[in-house]
């Protein structure tokens, strides 16, 4: 089953939005398979955002990501990579739709509270950057037959 990497950034953690954000993924029917609170080092943040290293905001972004606890998670479900991005909303919260996490809970692009992998390759790379294989739980949730309608 498809998996994605989702992280609540230091602003989301400090603002007490962990339960609100987790609820949106959980209520949708996605399954949590890994979770931990970590303060990433600056060099780890640079690895995570390596695709953006030429951008003018790269240094500030990496300083910010390493400025406090980040809630790192792996969520599993059909279409979770693409739909996770939909739940999160557009990068700039001033343009995110109401009803999305960023649309409802953030205002500026530099403090947009949450990260989600943007495709299957990125998801694979980010999951293995943030988690060891043994930190991922493989289990069947009781609700799967109700969420997907399979026996
Ligand atoms: P992530 O899920 O965090 O990767 O966001 P994204 O995929 O929606 O956007 P992208 O990967 O392009 O940018 C990564 C992060 O860099 C964004 O979430 C923002 O926090 C930050 N960022 C992107 N564009 C800007 C910008 O123009 N200015 C500033 N200050 N930050 C930006
Ligand atoms: Mg991105």
Short mmCIF file of N, CA and C in Angstrom, two decimals, residues 7-149:
data_model
loop_
_atom_site.label_atom_id
_atom_site.label_comp_id
_atom_site.label_asym_id
_atom_site.label_seq_id
_atom_site.Cartn_x
_atom_site.Cartn_y
_atom_site.Cartn_z
N UNK A 7 5.28 15.81 7.75
CA UNK A 7 5.92 16.36 8.95
C UNK A 7 5.20 17.63 9.39
N UNK A 8 4.92 17.71 10.69
CA UNK A 8 4.43 18.97 11.25
C UNK A 8 5.68 19.77 11.64
N UNK A 9 5.84 20.93 11.01
CA UNK A 9 7.04 21.74 11.19
C UNK A 9 7.02 22.41 12.57
N UNK A 10 8.16 23.01 12.98
CA UNK A 10 8.22 23.58 14.34
C UNK A 10 7.09 24.57 14.66
N UNK A 11 6.62 25.32 13.67
CA UNK A 11 5.53 26.27 13.94
C UNK A 11 4.23 25.54 14.28
N UNK A 12 3.95 24.44 13.59
CA UNK A 12 2.74 23.66 13.86
C UNK A 12 2.79 23.01 15.23
N UNK A 13 3.98 22.53 15.60
CA UNK A 13 4.14 21.90 16.93
C UNK A 13 3.95 22.97 18.01
N UNK A 14 4.67 24.10 17.86
CA UNK A 14 4.61 25.16 18.88
C UNK A 14 3.21 25.74 19.01
N UNK A 15 2.46 25.77 17.92
CA UNK A 15 1.12 26.35 17.96
C UNK A 15 0.05 25.37 18.45
N UNK A 16 0.48 24.18 18.82
CA UNK A 16 -0.49 23.22 19.39
C UNK A 16 -1.44 22.64 18.37
N UNK A 17 -0.94 22.46 17.13
CA UNK A 17 -1.82 21.99 16.06
C UNK A 17 -1.66 20.49 15.75
N UNK A 18 -0.87 19.77 16.56
CA UNK A 18 -0.62 18.35 16.29
C UNK A 18 -1.93 17.55 16.20
N UNK A 19 -2.77 17.69 17.21
CA UNK A 19 -3.98 16.85 17.23
C UNK A 19 -4.91 17.20 16.08
N UNK A 20 -5.02 18.49 15.77
CA UNK A 20 -5.88 18.95 14.67
C UNK A 20 -5.41 18.35 13.33
N UNK A 21 -4.10 18.36 13.12
CA UNK A 21 -3.56 17.88 11.83
C UNK A 21 -3.66 16.36 11.74
N UNK A 22 -3.29 15.68 12.81
CA UNK A 22 -3.39 14.22 12.80
C UNK A 22 -4.84 13.80 12.56
N UNK A 23 -5.76 14.51 13.17
CA UNK A 23 -7.19 14.14 13.03
C UNK A 23 -7.62 14.16 11.57
N UNK A 24 -7.11 15.12 10.81
CA UNK A 24 -7.55 15.23 9.41
C UNK A 24 -7.11 14.01 8.59
N UNK A 25 -5.89 13.54 8.83
CA UNK A 25 -5.41 12.34 8.12
C UNK A 25 -6.13 11.09 8.63
N UNK A 26 -6.29 11.03 9.96
CA UNK A 26 -6.90 9.85 10.58
C UNK A 26 -8.37 9.74 10.19
N UNK A 27 -9.09 10.86 10.24
CA UNK A 27 -10.53 10.84 9.93
C UNK A 27 -10.78 10.52 8.46
N UNK A 28 -9.86 10.88 7.60
CA UNK A 28 -10.00 10.56 6.18
C UNK A 28 -10.01 9.04 5.96
N UNK A 29 -9.32 8.32 6.84
CA UNK A 29 -9.23 6.86 6.71
C UNK A 29 -7.81 6.38 6.49
N UNK A 30 -6.85 7.33 6.41
CA UNK A 30 -5.46 6.91 6.25
C UNK A 30 -4.94 6.30 7.55
N UNK A 31 -3.89 5.50 7.42
CA UNK A 31 -3.36 4.74 8.57
C UNK A 31 -1.97 5.25 8.95
N UNK A 32 -1.79 5.55 10.22
CA UNK A 32 -0.49 6.01 10.73
C UNK A 32 0.43 4.81 10.89
N UNK A 33 1.60 4.83 10.25
CA UNK A 33 2.51 3.68 10.40
C UNK A 33 3.83 4.04 11.07
N UNK A 34 4.11 5.33 11.24
CA UNK A 34 5.31 5.73 11.99
C UNK A 34 5.13 7.15 12.48
N UNK A 35 5.69 7.43 13.66
CA UNK A 35 5.57 8.80 14.22
C UNK A 35 6.69 9.01 15.24
N UNK A 36 7.32 10.18 15.18
CA UNK A 36 8.29 10.55 16.22
C UNK A 36 8.52 12.06 16.22
N UNK A 37 8.85 12.59 17.42
CA UNK A 37 9.16 14.01 17.57
C UNK A 37 10.67 14.16 17.57
N UNK A 38 11.20 14.95 16.63
CA UNK A 38 12.67 15.11 16.55
C UNK A 38 13.01 16.57 16.27
N UNK A 39 14.18 16.98 16.80
CA UNK A 39 14.72 18.28 16.40
C UNK A 39 15.80 17.99 15.36
N UNK A 40 15.53 18.28 14.08
CA UNK A 40 16.52 17.96 13.05
C UNK A 40 17.71 18.92 13.13
N UNK A 41 18.90 18.43 12.83
CA UNK A 41 20.06 19.34 12.76
C UNK A 41 19.93 20.17 11.48
N UNK A 42 20.73 21.22 11.39
CA UNK A 42 20.68 22.04 10.17
C UNK A 42 21.08 21.21 8.95
N UNK A 43 22.11 20.37 9.10
CA UNK A 43 22.56 19.59 7.94
C UNK A 43 21.49 18.56 7.53
N UNK A 44 20.75 18.05 8.50
CA UNK A 44 19.65 17.14 8.17
C UNK A 44 18.54 17.89 7.41
N UNK A 45 18.24 19.10 7.87
CA UNK A 45 17.23 19.92 7.18
C UNK A 45 17.68 20.21 5.75
N UNK A 46 18.97 20.46 5.56
CA UNK A 46 19.50 20.72 4.21
C UNK A 46 19.33 19.48 3.32
N UNK A 47 19.52 18.30 3.93
CA UNK A 47 19.31 17.05 3.16
C UNK A 47 17.84 16.93 2.77
N UNK A 48 16.96 17.18 3.73
CA UNK A 48 15.53 17.04 3.47
C UNK A 48 15.08 17.97 2.34
N UNK A 49 15.59 19.22 2.35
CA UNK A 49 15.16 20.20 1.34
C UNK A 49 16.20 20.38 0.23
N UNK A 50 17.00 19.34 -0.06
CA UNK A 50 18.12 19.50 -1.01
C UNK A 50 17.68 20.00 -2.38
N UNK A 51 16.45 19.66 -2.79
CA UNK A 51 15.95 20.12 -4.09
C UNK A 51 15.85 21.64 -4.20
N UNK A 52 15.78 22.29 -3.04
CA UNK A 52 15.55 23.74 -3.03
C UNK A 52 16.82 24.53 -2.75
N UNK A 53 18.00 23.87 -2.87
CA UNK A 53 19.22 24.53 -2.39
C UNK A 53 19.62 25.79 -3.17
N UNK A 54 19.10 25.94 -4.38
CA UNK A 54 19.41 27.16 -5.15
C UNK A 54 18.44 28.31 -4.85
N UNK A 55 17.41 28.04 -4.08
CA UNK A 55 16.38 29.08 -3.85
C UNK A 55 16.85 30.08 -2.79
N UNK A 56 16.45 31.34 -2.93
CA UNK A 56 16.93 32.37 -1.99
C UNK A 56 16.51 32.11 -0.53
N UNK A 57 15.40 31.41 -0.35
CA UNK A 57 14.91 31.18 1.02
C UNK A 57 15.45 29.90 1.65
N UNK A 58 16.36 29.19 0.92
CA UNK A 58 16.83 27.88 1.39
C UNK A 58 17.44 27.94 2.79
N UNK A 59 18.35 28.92 3.02
CA UNK A 59 19.02 28.98 4.30
C UNK A 59 18.02 29.24 5.45
N UNK A 60 17.14 30.20 5.23
CA UNK A 60 16.13 30.51 6.25
C UNK A 60 15.21 29.32 6.51
N UNK A 61 14.87 28.62 5.44
CA UNK A 61 13.99 27.46 5.55
C UNK A 61 14.65 26.36 6.39
N UNK A 62 15.94 26.12 6.14
CA UNK A 62 16.65 25.06 6.89
C UNK A 62 16.88 25.47 8.35
N UNK A 63 17.18 26.76 8.56
CA UNK A 63 17.30 27.25 9.95
C UNK A 63 15.98 27.04 10.68
N UNK A 64 14.89 27.35 9.99
CA UNK A 64 13.57 27.23 10.60
C UNK A 64 13.23 25.77 10.92
N UNK A 65 13.45 24.88 9.95
CA UNK A 65 13.09 23.47 10.18
C UNK A 65 13.88 22.88 11.35
N UNK A 66 15.12 23.39 11.56
CA UNK A 66 15.94 22.83 12.63
C UNK A 66 15.80 23.64 13.93
N UNK A 67 14.84 24.56 13.98
CA UNK A 67 14.74 25.45 15.15
C UNK A 67 13.96 24.85 16.32
N UNK A 68 13.38 23.68 16.15
CA UNK A 68 12.59 23.09 17.24
C UNK A 68 12.05 21.75 16.82
N UNK A 69 11.24 21.15 17.69
CA UNK A 69 10.71 19.82 17.40
C UNK A 69 9.83 19.78 16.15
N UNK A 70 10.05 18.73 15.38
CA UNK A 70 9.25 18.43 14.18
C UNK A 70 8.56 17.10 14.45
N UNK A 71 7.27 16.99 14.13
CA UNK A 71 6.59 15.70 14.28
C UNK A 71 6.64 14.98 12.93
N UNK A 72 7.52 13.98 12.85
CA UNK A 72 7.71 13.24 11.60
C UNK A 72 6.77 12.03 11.58
N UNK A 73 6.09 11.83 10.46
CA UNK A 73 5.12 10.73 10.37
C UNK A 73 5.16 10.06 9.02
N UNK A 74 4.73 8.79 9.00
CA UNK A 74 4.46 8.11 7.74
C UNK A 74 2.99 7.69 7.77
N UNK A 75 2.27 8.08 6.72
CA UNK A 75 0.85 7.71 6.59
C UNK A 75 0.68 6.80 5.39
N UNK A 76 -0.23 5.85 5.52
CA UNK A 76 -0.44 4.83 4.48
C UNK A 76 -1.90 4.86 4.01
N UNK A 77 -2.11 4.58 2.72
CA UNK A 77 -3.47 4.46 2.20
C UNK A 77 -3.49 4.61 0.69
N UNK A 78 -4.60 4.24 0.10
CA UNK A 78 -4.75 4.39 -1.35
C UNK A 78 -4.69 5.86 -1.74
N UNK A 79 -3.74 6.20 -2.60
CA UNK A 79 -3.62 7.58 -3.08
C UNK A 79 -3.15 8.58 -2.05
N UNK A 80 -2.50 8.09 -0.98
CA UNK A 80 -2.18 8.99 0.14
C UNK A 80 -1.18 10.09 -0.23
N UNK A 81 -0.32 9.85 -1.22
CA UNK A 81 0.67 10.88 -1.56
C UNK A 81 -0.04 12.09 -2.16
N UNK A 82 -0.84 11.83 -3.19
CA UNK A 82 -1.56 12.90 -3.87
C UNK A 82 -2.64 13.52 -2.99
N UNK A 83 -3.40 12.66 -2.32
CA UNK A 83 -4.49 13.20 -1.50
C UNK A 83 -3.96 13.91 -0.26
N UNK A 84 -2.83 13.42 0.26
CA UNK A 84 -2.19 14.11 1.39
C UNK A 84 -1.85 15.55 1.02
N UNK A 85 -1.34 15.76 -0.19
CA UNK A 85 -1.03 17.12 -0.66
C UNK A 85 -2.31 17.96 -0.77
N UNK A 86 -3.41 17.30 -1.16
CA UNK A 86 -4.69 18.02 -1.23
C UNK A 86 -5.16 18.45 0.16
N UNK A 87 -5.05 17.52 1.11
CA UNK A 87 -5.43 17.86 2.48
C UNK A 87 -4.61 19.03 3.00
N UNK A 88 -3.31 19.05 2.62
CA UNK A 88 -2.40 20.10 3.09
C UNK A 88 -2.72 21.44 2.44
N UNK A 89 -2.98 21.44 1.15
CA UNK A 89 -3.28 22.70 0.44
C UNK A 89 -2.05 23.33 -0.19
N UNK A 90 -2.28 24.42 -0.93
CA UNK A 90 -1.19 25.08 -1.67
C UNK A 90 -0.08 25.56 -0.75
N UNK A 91 1.15 25.61 -1.31
CA UNK A 91 2.34 25.99 -0.53
C UNK A 91 2.14 27.31 0.22
N UNK A 92 1.59 28.30 -0.46
CA UNK A 92 1.40 29.61 0.16
C UNK A 92 0.01 29.67 0.79
N UNK A 93 -0.08 29.70 2.11
CA UNK A 93 -1.39 29.64 2.79
C UNK A 93 -2.33 30.78 2.41
N UNK A 94 -1.78 31.87 1.85
CA UNK A 94 -2.68 32.95 1.42
C UNK A 94 -3.44 32.55 0.16
N UNK A 95 -2.96 31.46 -0.47
CA UNK A 95 -3.65 30.97 -1.68
C UNK A 95 -4.29 29.59 -1.47
N UNK A 96 -4.03 28.97 -0.33
CA UNK A 96 -4.63 27.65 -0.05
C UNK A 96 -6.13 27.79 0.13
N UNK A 97 -6.85 26.79 -0.35
CA UNK A 97 -8.31 26.82 -0.19
C UNK A 97 -8.70 26.64 1.28
N UNK A 98 -9.78 27.32 1.69
CA UNK A 98 -10.36 26.99 3.00
C UNK A 98 -10.73 25.51 3.01
N UNK A 99 -10.61 24.88 4.15
CA UNK A 99 -10.88 23.44 4.21
C UNK A 99 -9.59 22.63 4.16
N UNK A 100 -8.52 23.25 3.64
CA UNK A 100 -7.22 22.57 3.67
C UNK A 100 -6.50 22.95 4.97
N UNK A 101 -5.48 22.16 5.30
CA UNK A 101 -4.76 22.41 6.57
C UNK A 101 -4.10 23.80 6.54
N UNK A 102 -3.37 24.09 5.46
CA UNK A 102 -2.72 25.42 5.40
C UNK A 102 -3.75 26.53 5.23
N UNK A 103 -4.80 26.27 4.46
CA UNK A 103 -5.85 27.28 4.26
C UNK A 103 -6.53 27.64 5.56
N UNK A 104 -6.74 26.66 6.40
CA UNK A 104 -7.47 26.91 7.65
C UNK A 104 -6.57 27.38 8.79
N UNK A 105 -5.27 26.99 8.74
CA UNK A 105 -4.48 27.13 9.97
C UNK A 105 -3.21 27.97 9.84
N UNK A 106 -2.93 28.51 8.64
CA UNK A 106 -1.68 29.28 8.49
C UNK A 106 -1.94 30.49 7.60
N UNK A 107 -0.99 31.43 7.60
CA UNK A 107 -1.17 32.68 6.86
C UNK A 107 -0.03 32.96 5.87
N UNK A 108 1.24 32.67 6.26
CA UNK A 108 2.35 33.05 5.38
C UNK A 108 3.15 31.82 4.94
N UNK A 109 3.80 31.93 3.76
CA UNK A 109 4.49 30.79 3.15
C UNK A 109 5.65 30.27 3.99
N UNK A 110 6.33 31.18 4.69
CA UNK A 110 7.49 30.75 5.49
C UNK A 110 7.10 30.06 6.78
N UNK A 111 5.81 30.06 7.11
CA UNK A 111 5.32 29.39 8.35
C UNK A 111 4.04 28.65 7.97
N UNK A 112 4.21 27.65 7.10
CA UNK A 112 3.02 26.95 6.57
C UNK A 112 2.77 25.59 7.23
N UNK A 113 3.35 25.40 8.40
CA UNK A 113 3.09 24.37 9.43
C UNK A 113 3.25 22.89 9.08
N UNK A 114 3.25 22.55 7.81
CA UNK A 114 3.26 21.11 7.49
C UNK A 114 3.98 20.85 6.18
N UNK A 115 4.62 19.70 6.10
CA UNK A 115 5.27 19.23 4.87
C UNK A 115 4.63 17.91 4.44
N UNK A 116 4.51 17.72 3.12
CA UNK A 116 4.08 16.43 2.59
C UNK A 116 4.86 16.09 1.34
N UNK A 117 5.26 14.84 1.18
CA UNK A 117 6.00 14.40 -0.01
C UNK A 117 5.22 14.74 -1.27
N UNK A 118 5.95 15.13 -2.33
CA UNK A 118 5.26 15.58 -3.54
C UNK A 118 5.16 14.52 -4.65
N UNK A 119 5.62 13.29 -4.40
CA UNK A 119 5.50 12.24 -5.41
C UNK A 119 6.06 10.93 -4.87
N UNK A 120 5.87 9.84 -5.61
CA UNK A 120 6.28 8.53 -5.13
C UNK A 120 7.79 8.40 -4.83
N UNK A 121 8.63 9.00 -5.69
CA UNK A 121 10.08 8.92 -5.47
C UNK A 121 10.49 9.70 -4.23
N UNK A 122 9.94 10.92 -4.12
CA UNK A 122 10.23 11.77 -2.95
C UNK A 122 9.74 11.08 -1.67
N UNK A 123 8.56 10.48 -1.74
CA UNK A 123 8.02 9.81 -0.56
C UNK A 123 8.98 8.72 -0.09
N UNK A 124 9.45 7.92 -1.04
CA UNK A 124 10.37 6.82 -0.71
C UNK A 124 11.66 7.39 -0.08
N UNK A 125 12.22 8.40 -0.72
CA UNK A 125 13.48 9.00 -0.23
C UNK A 125 13.29 9.64 1.15
N UNK A 126 12.18 10.35 1.33
CA UNK A 126 11.98 11.06 2.61
C UNK A 126 11.68 10.08 3.73
N UNK A 127 10.93 9.03 3.44
CA UNK A 127 10.66 8.03 4.50
C UNK A 127 11.98 7.41 4.95
N UNK A 128 12.86 7.09 3.98
CA UNK A 128 14.11 6.45 4.41
C UNK A 128 15.11 7.45 5.01
N UNK A 129 14.96 8.74 4.70
CA UNK A 129 15.80 9.74 5.36
C UNK A 129 15.40 9.90 6.84
N UNK A 130 14.12 9.92 7.11
CA UNK A 130 13.64 10.24 8.47
C UNK A 130 13.45 9.01 9.36
N UNK A 131 13.23 7.83 8.76
CA UNK A 131 12.92 6.64 9.57
C UNK A 131 13.80 5.46 9.21
N UNK A 132 14.14 4.67 10.24
CA UNK A 132 14.77 3.37 10.00
C UNK A 132 13.65 2.38 9.67
N UNK A 133 13.95 1.34 8.88
CA UNK A 133 12.88 0.39 8.50
C UNK A 133 12.13 -0.17 9.71
N UNK A 134 12.85 -0.42 10.81
CA UNK A 134 12.19 -1.02 11.98
C UNK A 134 11.28 -0.04 12.73
N UNK A 135 11.33 1.23 12.36
CA UNK A 135 10.43 2.21 12.98
C UNK A 135 9.07 2.27 12.29
N UNK A 136 8.94 1.55 11.17
CA UNK A 136 7.67 1.54 10.44
C UNK A 136 6.86 0.33 10.90
N UNK A 137 5.59 0.56 11.30
CA UNK A 137 4.76 -0.54 11.78
C UNK A 137 3.93 -1.11 10.63
N UNK A 138 4.02 -2.42 10.47
CA UNK A 138 3.16 -3.09 9.49
C UNK A 138 2.04 -3.77 10.27
N UNK A 139 0.84 -3.29 10.12
CA UNK A 139 -0.29 -3.88 10.85
C UNK A 139 -1.57 -3.67 10.06
N UNK A 140 -2.55 -4.50 10.35
CA UNK A 140 -3.86 -4.32 9.73
C UNK A 140 -4.73 -3.58 10.72
N UNK A 141 -5.33 -2.50 10.26
CA UNK A 141 -6.22 -1.76 11.14
C UNK A 141 -7.63 -2.33 10.98
N UNK A 142 -8.37 -2.35 12.10
CA UNK A 142 -9.73 -2.90 12.07
C UNK A 142 -10.65 -2.14 11.13
N UNK A 143 -10.31 -0.87 10.90
CA UNK A 143 -11.24 -0.07 10.08
C UNK A 143 -11.03 -0.25 8.59
N UNK A 144 -9.97 -0.95 8.18
CA UNK A 144 -9.70 -1.03 6.73
C UNK A 144 -10.85 -1.62 5.94
N UNK A 145 -11.50 -2.65 6.48
CA UNK A 145 -12.60 -3.26 5.72
C UNK A 145 -13.78 -2.31 5.57
N UNK A 146 -13.88 -1.35 6.50
CA UNK A 146 -14.96 -0.36 6.42
C UNK A 146 -14.56 0.80 5.52
N UNK A 147 -13.27 1.13 5.52
CA UNK A 147 -12.80 2.24 4.69
C UNK A 147 -12.77 1.84 3.22
N UNK A 148 -12.32 0.60 2.94
CA UNK A 148 -12.13 0.17 1.56
C UNK A 148 -13.22 -0.78 1.07
N UNK A 149 -13.98 -1.33 1.99
CA UNK A 149 -15.05 -2.23 1.58
C UNK A 149 -14.60 -3.59 1.10
#
